[in-house]
PDB file of C-alpha atoms in Angstrom:
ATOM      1  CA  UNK A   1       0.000   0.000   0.000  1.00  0.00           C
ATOM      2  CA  UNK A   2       1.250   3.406  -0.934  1.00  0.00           C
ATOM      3  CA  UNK A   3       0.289   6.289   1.655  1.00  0.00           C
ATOM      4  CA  UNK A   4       1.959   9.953   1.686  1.00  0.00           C
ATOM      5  CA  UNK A   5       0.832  13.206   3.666  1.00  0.00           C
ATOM      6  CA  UNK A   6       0.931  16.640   2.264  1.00  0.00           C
ATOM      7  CA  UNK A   7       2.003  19.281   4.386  1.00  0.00           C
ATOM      8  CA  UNK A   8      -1.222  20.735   4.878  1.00  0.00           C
ATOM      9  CA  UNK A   9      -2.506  17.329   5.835  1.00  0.00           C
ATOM     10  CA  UNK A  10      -4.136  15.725   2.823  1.00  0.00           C
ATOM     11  CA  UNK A  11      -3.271  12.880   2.472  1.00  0.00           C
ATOM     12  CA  UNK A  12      -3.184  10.501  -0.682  1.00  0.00           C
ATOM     13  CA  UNK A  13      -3.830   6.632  -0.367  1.00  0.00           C
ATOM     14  CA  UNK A  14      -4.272   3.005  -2.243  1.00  0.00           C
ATOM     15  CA  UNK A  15      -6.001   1.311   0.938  1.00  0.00           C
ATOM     16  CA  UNK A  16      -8.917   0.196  -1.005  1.00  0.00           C
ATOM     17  CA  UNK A  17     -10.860   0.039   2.377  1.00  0.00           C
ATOM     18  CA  UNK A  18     -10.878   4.114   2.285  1.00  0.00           C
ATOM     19  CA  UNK A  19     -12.434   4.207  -0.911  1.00  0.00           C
ATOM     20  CA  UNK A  20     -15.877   5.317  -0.862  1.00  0.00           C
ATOM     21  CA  UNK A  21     -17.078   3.905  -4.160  1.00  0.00           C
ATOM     22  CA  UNK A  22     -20.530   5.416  -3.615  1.00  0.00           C
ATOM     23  CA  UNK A  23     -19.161   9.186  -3.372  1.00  0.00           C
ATOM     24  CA  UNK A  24     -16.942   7.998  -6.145  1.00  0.00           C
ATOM     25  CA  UNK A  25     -20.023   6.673  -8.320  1.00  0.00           C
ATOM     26  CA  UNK A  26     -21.986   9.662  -7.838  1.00  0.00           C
ATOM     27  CA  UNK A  27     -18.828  12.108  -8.859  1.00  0.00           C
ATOM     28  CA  UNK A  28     -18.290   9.985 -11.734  1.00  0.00           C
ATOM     29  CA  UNK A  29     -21.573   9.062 -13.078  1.00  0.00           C
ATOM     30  CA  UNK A  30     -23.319  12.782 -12.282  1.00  0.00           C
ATOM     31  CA  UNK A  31     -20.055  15.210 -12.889  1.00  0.00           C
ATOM     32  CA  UNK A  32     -17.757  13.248 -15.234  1.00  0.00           C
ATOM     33  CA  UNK A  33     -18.103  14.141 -18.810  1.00  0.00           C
ATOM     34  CA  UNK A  34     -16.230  10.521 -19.450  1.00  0.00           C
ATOM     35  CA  UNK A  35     -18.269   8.513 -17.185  1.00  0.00           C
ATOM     36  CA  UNK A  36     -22.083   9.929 -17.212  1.00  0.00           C
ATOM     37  CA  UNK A  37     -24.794   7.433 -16.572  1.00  0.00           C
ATOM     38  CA  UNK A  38     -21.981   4.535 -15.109  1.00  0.00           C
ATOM     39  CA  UNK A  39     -23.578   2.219 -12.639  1.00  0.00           C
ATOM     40  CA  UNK A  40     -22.492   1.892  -9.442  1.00  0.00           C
ATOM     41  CA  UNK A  41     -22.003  -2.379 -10.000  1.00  0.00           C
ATOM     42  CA  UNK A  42     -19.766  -0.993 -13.113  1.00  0.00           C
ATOM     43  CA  UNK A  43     -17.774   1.548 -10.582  1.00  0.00           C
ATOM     44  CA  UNK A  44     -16.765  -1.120  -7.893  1.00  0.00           C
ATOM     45  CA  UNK A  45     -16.079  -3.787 -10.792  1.00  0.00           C
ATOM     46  CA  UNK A  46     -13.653  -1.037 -11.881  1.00  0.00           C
ATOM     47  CA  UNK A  47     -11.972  -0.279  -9.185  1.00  0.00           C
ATOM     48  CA  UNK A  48     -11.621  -4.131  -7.978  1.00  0.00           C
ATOM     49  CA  UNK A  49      -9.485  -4.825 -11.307  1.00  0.00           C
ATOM     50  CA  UNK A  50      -7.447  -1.552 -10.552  1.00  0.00           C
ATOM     51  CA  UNK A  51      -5.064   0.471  -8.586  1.00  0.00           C
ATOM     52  CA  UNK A  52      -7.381   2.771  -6.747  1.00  0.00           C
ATOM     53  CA  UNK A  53      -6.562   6.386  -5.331  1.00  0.00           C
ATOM     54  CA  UNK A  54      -7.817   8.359  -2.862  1.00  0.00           C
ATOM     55  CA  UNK A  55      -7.299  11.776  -1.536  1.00  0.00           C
ATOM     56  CA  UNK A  56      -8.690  12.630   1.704  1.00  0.00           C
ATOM     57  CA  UNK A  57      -8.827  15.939   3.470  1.00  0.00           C
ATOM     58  CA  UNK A  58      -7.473  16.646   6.991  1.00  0.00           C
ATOM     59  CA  UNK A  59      -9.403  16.364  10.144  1.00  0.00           C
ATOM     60  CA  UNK A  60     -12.498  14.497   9.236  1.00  0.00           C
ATOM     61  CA  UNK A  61     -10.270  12.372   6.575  1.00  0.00           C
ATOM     62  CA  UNK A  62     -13.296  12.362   3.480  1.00  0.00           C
ATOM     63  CA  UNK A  63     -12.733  11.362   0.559  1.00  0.00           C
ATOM     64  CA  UNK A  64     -12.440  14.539  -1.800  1.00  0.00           C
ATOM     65  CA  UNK A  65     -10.756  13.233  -4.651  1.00  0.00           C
ATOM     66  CA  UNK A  66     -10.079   9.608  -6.691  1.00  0.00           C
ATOM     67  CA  UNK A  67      -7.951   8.456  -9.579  1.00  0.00           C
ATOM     68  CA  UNK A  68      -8.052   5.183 -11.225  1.00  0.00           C
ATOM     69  CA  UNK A  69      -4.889   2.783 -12.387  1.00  0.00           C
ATOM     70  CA  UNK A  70      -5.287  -0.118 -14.835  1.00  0.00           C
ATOM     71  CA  UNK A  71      -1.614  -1.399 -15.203  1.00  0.00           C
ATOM     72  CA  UNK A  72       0.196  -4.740 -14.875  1.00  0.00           C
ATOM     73  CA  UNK A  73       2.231  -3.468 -12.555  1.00  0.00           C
ATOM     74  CA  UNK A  74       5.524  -4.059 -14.216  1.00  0.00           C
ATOM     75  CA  UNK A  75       5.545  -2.040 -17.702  1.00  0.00           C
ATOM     76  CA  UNK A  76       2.324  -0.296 -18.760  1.00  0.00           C
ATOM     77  CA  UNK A  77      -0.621   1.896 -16.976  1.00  0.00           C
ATOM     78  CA  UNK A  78      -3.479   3.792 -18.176  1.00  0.00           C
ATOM     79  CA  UNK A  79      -4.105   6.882 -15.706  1.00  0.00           C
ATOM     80  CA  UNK A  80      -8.289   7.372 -15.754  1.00  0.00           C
ATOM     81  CA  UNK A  81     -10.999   8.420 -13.480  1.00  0.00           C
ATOM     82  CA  UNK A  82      -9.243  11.279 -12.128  1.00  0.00           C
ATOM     83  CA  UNK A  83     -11.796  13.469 -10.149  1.00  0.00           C
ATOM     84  CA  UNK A  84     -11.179  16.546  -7.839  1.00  0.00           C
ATOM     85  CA  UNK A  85     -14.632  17.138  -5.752  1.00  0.00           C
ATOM     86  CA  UNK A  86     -15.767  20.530  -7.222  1.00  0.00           C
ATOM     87  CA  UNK A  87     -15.633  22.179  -3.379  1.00  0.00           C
ATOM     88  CA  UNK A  88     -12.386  21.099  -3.110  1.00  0.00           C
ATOM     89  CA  UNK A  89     -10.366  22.207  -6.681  1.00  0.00           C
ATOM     90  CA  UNK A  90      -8.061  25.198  -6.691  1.00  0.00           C
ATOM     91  CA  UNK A  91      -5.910  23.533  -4.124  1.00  0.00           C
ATOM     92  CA  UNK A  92      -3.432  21.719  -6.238  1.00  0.00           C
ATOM     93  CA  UNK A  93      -4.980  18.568  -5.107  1.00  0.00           C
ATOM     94  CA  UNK A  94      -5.365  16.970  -8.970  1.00  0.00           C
ATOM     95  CA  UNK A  95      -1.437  18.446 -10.119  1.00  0.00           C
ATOM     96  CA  UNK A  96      -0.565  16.319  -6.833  1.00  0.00           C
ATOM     97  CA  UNK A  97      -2.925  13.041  -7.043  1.00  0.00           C
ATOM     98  CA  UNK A  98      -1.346  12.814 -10.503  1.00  0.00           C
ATOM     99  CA  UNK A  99       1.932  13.435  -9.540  1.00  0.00           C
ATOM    100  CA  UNK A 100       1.855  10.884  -6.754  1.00  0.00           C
ATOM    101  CA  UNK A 101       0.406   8.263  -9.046  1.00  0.00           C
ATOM    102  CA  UNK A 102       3.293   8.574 -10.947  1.00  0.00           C
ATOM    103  CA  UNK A 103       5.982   8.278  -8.398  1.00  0.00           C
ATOM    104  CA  UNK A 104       4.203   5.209  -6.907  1.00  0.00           C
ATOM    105  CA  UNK A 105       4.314   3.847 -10.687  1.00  0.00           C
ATOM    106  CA  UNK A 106       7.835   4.828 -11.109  1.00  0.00           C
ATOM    107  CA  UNK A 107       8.597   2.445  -7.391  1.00  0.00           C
ATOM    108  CA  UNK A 108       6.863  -0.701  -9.233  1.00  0.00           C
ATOM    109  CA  UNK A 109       9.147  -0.154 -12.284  1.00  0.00           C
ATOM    110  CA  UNK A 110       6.022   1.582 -14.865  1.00  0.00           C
ATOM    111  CA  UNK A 111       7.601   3.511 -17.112  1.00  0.00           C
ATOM    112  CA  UNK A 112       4.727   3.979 -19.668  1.00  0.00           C
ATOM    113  CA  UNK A 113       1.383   5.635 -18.076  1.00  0.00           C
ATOM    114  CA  UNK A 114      -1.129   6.994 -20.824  1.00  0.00           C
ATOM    115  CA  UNK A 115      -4.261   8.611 -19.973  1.00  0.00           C
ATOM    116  CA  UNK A 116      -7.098  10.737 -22.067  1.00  0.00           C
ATOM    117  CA  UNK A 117      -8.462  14.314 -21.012  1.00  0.00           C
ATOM    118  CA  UNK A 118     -10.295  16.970 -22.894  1.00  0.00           C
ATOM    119  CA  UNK A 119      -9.629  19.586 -20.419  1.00  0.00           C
ATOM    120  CA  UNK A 120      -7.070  18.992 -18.157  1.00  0.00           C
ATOM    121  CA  UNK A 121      -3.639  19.094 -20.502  1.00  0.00           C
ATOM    122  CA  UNK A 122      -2.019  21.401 -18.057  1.00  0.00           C
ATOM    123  CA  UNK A 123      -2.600  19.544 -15.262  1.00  0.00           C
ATOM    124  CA  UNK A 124      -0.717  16.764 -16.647  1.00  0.00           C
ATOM    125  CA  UNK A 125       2.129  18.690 -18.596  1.00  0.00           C
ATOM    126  CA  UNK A 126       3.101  19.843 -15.112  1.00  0.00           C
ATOM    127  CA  UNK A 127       4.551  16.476 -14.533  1.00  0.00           C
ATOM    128  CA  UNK A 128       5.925  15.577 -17.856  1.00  0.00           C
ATOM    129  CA  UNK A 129       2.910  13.877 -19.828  1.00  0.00           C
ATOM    130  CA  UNK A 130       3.419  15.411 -23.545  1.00  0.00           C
ATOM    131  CA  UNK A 131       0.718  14.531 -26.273  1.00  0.00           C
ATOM    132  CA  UNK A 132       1.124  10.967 -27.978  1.00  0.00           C
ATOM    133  CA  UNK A 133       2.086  10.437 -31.553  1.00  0.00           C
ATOM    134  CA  UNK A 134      -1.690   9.279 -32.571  1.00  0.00           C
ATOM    135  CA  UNK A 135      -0.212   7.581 -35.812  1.00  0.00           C
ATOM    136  CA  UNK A 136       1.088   4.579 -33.310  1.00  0.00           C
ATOM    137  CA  UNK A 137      -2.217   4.073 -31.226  1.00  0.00           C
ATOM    138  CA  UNK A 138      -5.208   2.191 -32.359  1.00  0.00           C
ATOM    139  CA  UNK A 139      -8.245   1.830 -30.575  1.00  0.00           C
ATOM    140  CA  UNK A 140     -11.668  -0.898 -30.354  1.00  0.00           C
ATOM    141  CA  UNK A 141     -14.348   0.645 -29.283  1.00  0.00           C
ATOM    142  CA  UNK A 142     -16.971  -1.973 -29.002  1.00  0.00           C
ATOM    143  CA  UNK A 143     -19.492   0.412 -27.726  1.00  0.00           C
ATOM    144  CA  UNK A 144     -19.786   0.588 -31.662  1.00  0.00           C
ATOM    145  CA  UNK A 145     -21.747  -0.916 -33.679  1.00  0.00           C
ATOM    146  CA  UNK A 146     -20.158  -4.082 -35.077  1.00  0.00           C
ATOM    147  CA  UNK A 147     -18.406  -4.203 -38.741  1.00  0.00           C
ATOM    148  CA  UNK A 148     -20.340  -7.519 -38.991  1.00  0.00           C
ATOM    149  CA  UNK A 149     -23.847  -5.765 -38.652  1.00  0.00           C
ATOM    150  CA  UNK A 150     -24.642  -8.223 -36.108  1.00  0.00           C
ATOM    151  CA  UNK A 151     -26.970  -7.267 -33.042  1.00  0.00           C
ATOM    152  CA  UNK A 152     -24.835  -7.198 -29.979  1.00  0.00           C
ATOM    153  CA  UNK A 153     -28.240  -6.768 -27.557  1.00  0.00           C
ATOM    154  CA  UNK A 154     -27.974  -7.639 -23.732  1.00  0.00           C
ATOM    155  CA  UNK A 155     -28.660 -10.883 -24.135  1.00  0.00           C
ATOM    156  CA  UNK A 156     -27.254 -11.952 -27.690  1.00  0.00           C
ATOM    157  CA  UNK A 157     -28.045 -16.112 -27.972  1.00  0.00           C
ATOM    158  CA  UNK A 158     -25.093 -18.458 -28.527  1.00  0.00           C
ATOM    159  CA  UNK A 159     -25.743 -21.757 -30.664  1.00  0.00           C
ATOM    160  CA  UNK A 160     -23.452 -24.376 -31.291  1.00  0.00           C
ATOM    161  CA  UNK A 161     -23.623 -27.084 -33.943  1.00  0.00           C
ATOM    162  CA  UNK A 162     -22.353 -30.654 -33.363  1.00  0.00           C
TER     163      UNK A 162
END
């Protein structure tokens, strides 16, 4: 577990037991242009398969911020869910989440941590993100429709021959 303390007493932690997914689900799925509508079975699912972040404030230790890892934990991580609770930005607070997701990262021997933003390039240029060359990334979206035309409905029916 990685735990540090700013000077003005935030403090930033991976405990997963701080996490409180259901102030994290209704940042997310109310105030996050990337993550509008989630369900809350989708947010803990998420965070159970990741690196989880919290930042909590001093004195009454709530949770006022969260960032997300997927990552192997040896070469590659993708940086999402970053959220600063409105009340709480101007304080530095998402500059330094960031920041100390990539110095715990750095200790597991990550050197490659992409993440997406619309609005928040400055934030991350602070601590040495720079914009990818988009000719060498691909993406599947299956949110899609299918090339095949084939309906991919909740409950799609699977037959086998034989």
């Amino acid at each position: 577990m990685f735990t540090v303390t700013r000077a003005d007493g935030y403090q930033l932690s991976t405990d997963p037991d701080r996490l409180d997914l259901d102030r994290v689900h209704a940042w997310l799925a109310t105030d996050a242009y990337w993550a509008l509508g989630r369900e809350r079975e989708t947010v803990a699912r998420a965070f159970a398969g990741s690196i989880g972040f919290g930042v909590y404030r001093p004195g009454d230790g709530q949770q006022v911020a969260v960032a997300r890892v997927v990552t192997d934990r040896a070469t590659f991580a993708w940086l999402c869910d970053v959220y600063v609770d409105r009340a709480e930005r101007g304080r530095g607070l998402g500059t330094w989440l960031a920041g100390g997701v990539r110095d715990h990262l750095a200790e597991l021997g990550v050197r490659r941590i992409l993440l997406a933003t619309l609005d928040a390039h400055g934030v991350y240029g602070k601590l040495g993100f720079q914009p990818v060359a988009a000719d060498r990334y691909m993406e599947l979206d299956q949110r899609v429709t299918p090339v095949t035309g084939k309906d991919q409905g909740p409950d799609p029916h699977l037959t086998v021959d034989g």
